[in-house]
């Protein structure tokens, strides 16, 4: 009897070990702006080993960051991430809109990651309307997802406030100077500045986006812009196997009595 119990337990442990390298995570992105607030573009997220560092405060924006900050294009950043881990772009089918807008304000996506090699998360998105405002983490090890044993350390909640908005320094800030997704139009002017905290977007108050949404507020340092939440999704197969194994052990225990 003890041998049978040991065999079943060994099977359960072996099966759990075989699947422990793959963890399912759900990432949810939300726009926290009030009605008339700012929008932001589909959000890129990447899971890596802590060495992928797409930008640094005080540095020059790479082509990939410039593409995100000036037009919300995540493709160059995703291309530069190749070989570093698992990534994707999260979007509600449109830009993330503030409360009360005609655009979706929340979207989620699932990712399968390896705790041993995908233990950190990075993200990036453009604030609109703007010339080159964006949010993202300049420290690749800022958000650790797993403990030293590979167990998920979350759920993880990241709140992006006004003090977390970056100016890419790649385009002159001018509401009449070709700001992306603005109805004002104009021609953009390249800049050779450095990445720094953004001074604000008050100049866009009272203007419309390209889709006719009126901007009636911008942000201060403590203004909530966005929230990113990472949660673990239980693996049904693993849970089912554990349940079957548990029932088998209960059955054997009853026989023994």
XYZ file of C-alpha atoms in Angstrom:
257
model
C 0.000 0.000 0.000
C 2.781 2.411 0.921
C 4.470 1.635 -2.390
C 1.352 2.594 -4.357
C 0.981 5.849 -2.441
C 4.634 6.658 -3.087
C 4.243 5.919 -6.801
C 1.211 8.185 -7.191
C 2.886 10.967 -5.230
C 6.001 10.653 -7.381
C 3.900 10.957 -10.548
C 2.226 14.127 -9.274
C 5.528 15.702 -8.231
C 7.179 14.806 -11.543
C 4.290 16.231 -13.553
C 4.324 19.447 -11.538
C 8.075 19.775 -12.026
C 7.722 19.242 -15.766
C 5.310 22.172 -16.050
C 6.879 24.488 -13.458
C 9.071 26.199 -16.057
C 6.007 27.587 -17.847
C 3.880 30.158 -16.033
C 0.783 31.816 -17.473
C 0.503 35.515 -16.677
C -2.331 37.925 -17.400
C -1.356 41.550 -18.005
C -4.100 44.176 -17.801
C -3.579 47.793 -18.865
C -6.017 50.543 -17.824
C -6.364 54.243 -18.589
C -7.023 56.017 -15.263
C -7.695 59.470 -16.711
C -11.051 61.171 -16.052
C -13.428 62.283 -18.827
C -11.626 64.756 -21.078
C -8.263 63.382 -20.055
C -5.334 62.069 -22.052
C -5.106 58.944 -24.160
C -2.232 56.553 -24.692
C -1.347 54.150 -27.466
C -1.332 50.320 -27.444
C 1.151 49.291 -24.767
C 4.228 47.145 -25.412
C 5.264 44.729 -22.661
C 8.293 42.438 -22.547
C 9.396 39.714 -20.128
C 13.165 39.239 -19.839
C 16.044 38.331 -17.524
C 16.705 41.875 -16.346
C 19.249 42.810 -19.006
C 16.980 44.417 -21.630
C 17.327 48.174 -21.156
C 15.669 50.134 -24.004
C 16.360 53.603 -22.587
C 17.954 55.551 -19.763
C 17.118 58.925 -18.277
C 19.637 61.441 -19.580
C 20.421 59.341 -22.628
C 19.468 59.756 -26.271
C 16.325 57.991 -27.439
C 16.977 54.967 -29.632
C 15.108 54.583 -32.905
C 12.800 52.121 -31.144
C 11.934 54.521 -28.324
C 11.558 57.389 -30.789
C 9.065 55.302 -32.764
C 7.039 54.664 -29.609
C 7.242 58.244 -28.300
C 6.445 60.024 -31.574
C 3.891 57.691 -33.123
C 3.049 54.828 -30.794
C 4.699 52.285 -33.093
C 5.740 49.233 -31.048
C 7.203 47.209 -33.948
C 10.789 48.584 -33.731
C 10.907 48.000 -29.973
C 9.600 44.469 -30.415
C 12.250 43.861 -33.085
C 15.025 45.101 -30.796
C 13.701 42.786 -28.093
C 14.135 39.674 -30.261
C 16.089 37.010 -28.406
C 15.534 38.588 -24.992
C 12.317 36.839 -24.027
C 8.552 37.059 -24.503
C 6.805 40.247 -25.599
C 3.624 41.611 -27.119
C 1.434 44.680 -27.571
C -1.744 45.116 -25.529
C -4.589 47.171 -26.987
C -8.368 47.472 -26.738
C -8.494 47.692 -30.546
C -7.950 51.470 -30.381
C -5.843 53.829 -28.292
C -6.575 53.561 -24.556
C -9.154 56.252 -23.861
C -10.035 58.081 -20.638
C -13.283 57.450 -18.801
C -16.311 58.499 -20.823
C -14.561 58.492 -24.201
C -15.614 56.475 -27.225
C -12.459 54.378 -26.907
C -11.783 51.318 -24.796
C -10.009 52.097 -21.561
C -8.931 48.596 -20.544
C -7.349 45.616 -22.298
C -5.656 42.382 -21.231
C -3.398 39.760 -22.767
C -1.993 36.390 -21.712
C 1.705 35.514 -21.793
C 3.492 32.222 -21.173
C 6.828 32.910 -19.499
C 9.727 31.008 -17.962
C 10.490 32.231 -14.411
C 14.166 31.371 -14.887
C 14.657 33.603 -17.935
C 11.628 35.942 -18.013
C 11.619 37.174 -14.438
C 11.286 40.913 -15.121
C 8.776 43.047 -17.022
C 9.320 46.200 -19.074
C 6.693 48.338 -20.810
C 6.291 51.388 -23.057
C 3.471 53.495 -24.523
C 3.004 56.951 -26.047
C 0.881 59.614 -24.345
C -1.486 61.316 -26.793
C -1.832 63.953 -27.947
C 1.830 64.918 -27.648
C 4.987 65.334 -29.699
C 7.083 62.687 -27.966
C 5.714 61.957 -24.495
C 5.735 58.357 -23.310
C 5.807 56.135 -20.250
C 8.068 53.174 -19.592
C 10.552 51.872 -17.024
C 14.161 52.959 -17.496
C 15.345 50.395 -14.912
C 15.082 46.909 -16.462
C 15.102 45.313 -12.994
C 12.494 47.609 -11.453
C 9.720 45.021 -11.520
C 10.622 41.495 -10.459
C 7.939 38.875 -11.005
C 9.299 35.736 -9.319
C 11.167 34.829 -6.147
C 14.434 32.875 -6.061
C 12.512 29.586 -6.197
C 10.597 30.548 -9.332
C 7.327 31.250 -7.508
C 5.211 34.140 -8.746
C 5.705 37.077 -6.371
C 2.584 38.968 -7.443
C 0.034 40.087 -8.155
C 2.003 43.114 -9.300
C 0.349 46.517 -9.701
C 2.201 49.362 -11.418
C 0.594 52.812 -11.320
C 1.913 55.376 -13.790
C 1.504 58.953 -12.566
C 2.296 62.274 -14.179
C 5.726 62.184 -12.560
C 6.436 58.994 -14.528
C 5.892 60.517 -17.983
C 9.023 60.917 -20.104
C 9.948 63.405 -22.818
C 11.944 61.483 -25.432
C 13.778 64.645 -26.499
C 13.476 63.618 -30.139
C 10.858 66.157 -31.261
C 10.298 69.793 -30.300
C 7.277 70.162 -28.014
C 4.768 72.324 -29.871
C 1.031 71.704 -30.084
C 1.066 73.224 -33.578
C 4.143 71.241 -34.561
C 2.801 67.950 -35.819
C 1.830 66.427 -32.485
C 0.664 62.871 -33.105
C -3.074 62.165 -32.883
C -3.895 65.865 -32.542
C -6.365 67.658 -34.805
C -4.097 70.716 -34.912
C -1.726 69.322 -37.530
C 1.440 71.178 -38.447
C 4.951 70.006 -39.222
C 7.109 68.381 -36.590
C 10.643 69.567 -35.868
C 13.356 67.142 -34.833
C 15.105 67.754 -31.546
C 18.432 66.490 -30.221
C 17.566 66.535 -26.543
C 17.959 63.860 -23.904
C 15.310 61.689 -22.306
C 13.965 63.520 -19.253
C 10.833 63.818 -17.158
C 8.092 65.622 -19.079
C 7.209 69.185 -18.122
C 3.514 68.711 -18.900
C 0.933 68.873 -21.671
C -1.262 71.766 -20.547
C -0.941 73.388 -23.974
C -3.243 70.690 -25.373
C -6.104 71.571 -23.020
C -8.985 72.873 -25.115
C -7.811 71.094 -28.259
C -9.170 67.985 -29.955
C -7.653 64.667 -30.886
C -7.687 63.553 -34.504
C -10.914 61.666 -33.759
C -12.706 64.664 -32.307
C -12.251 63.952 -28.590
C -11.849 67.156 -26.567
C -8.924 67.358 -24.142
C -9.998 69.243 -21.013
C -7.261 68.194 -18.576
C -3.625 67.113 -18.689
C -1.548 65.996 -15.716
C 0.349 67.068 -12.634
C 3.022 65.059 -10.857
C 0.473 63.068 -8.834
C -2.115 62.606 -11.572
C -2.887 58.935 -12.219
C -2.388 58.134 -15.901
C -2.387 54.359 -16.233
C -2.286 51.113 -14.293
C -0.612 47.852 -15.291
C -1.567 44.729 -13.350
C 0.164 41.351 -13.650
C -1.542 38.262 -12.223
C -0.851 34.552 -12.468
C -3.374 32.347 -14.216
C -3.654 28.823 -12.720
C -2.857 26.033 -15.142
C -6.025 23.878 -15.423
C -4.043 20.776 -16.387
C -1.827 20.997 -13.325
C -4.772 21.647 -11.016
C -6.706 18.737 -12.489
C -3.742 16.397 -12.066
C -3.304 17.451 -8.457
C -7.014 16.878 -7.801
C -6.934 13.412 -9.347
C -3.850 12.544 -7.342
C -5.463 13.814 -4.162
C -8.578 11.722 -4.753
C -6.436 8.667 -5.420
C -4.595 9.129 -2.154
C -7.870 9.575 -0.281
C -9.186 6.390 -1.864
C -6.111 4.425 -0.872
C -6.328 5.818 2.621
C -9.919 4.612 2.926
C -8.958 1.157 1.698
C -6.219 1.003 4.243
C -8.707 1.680 7.018
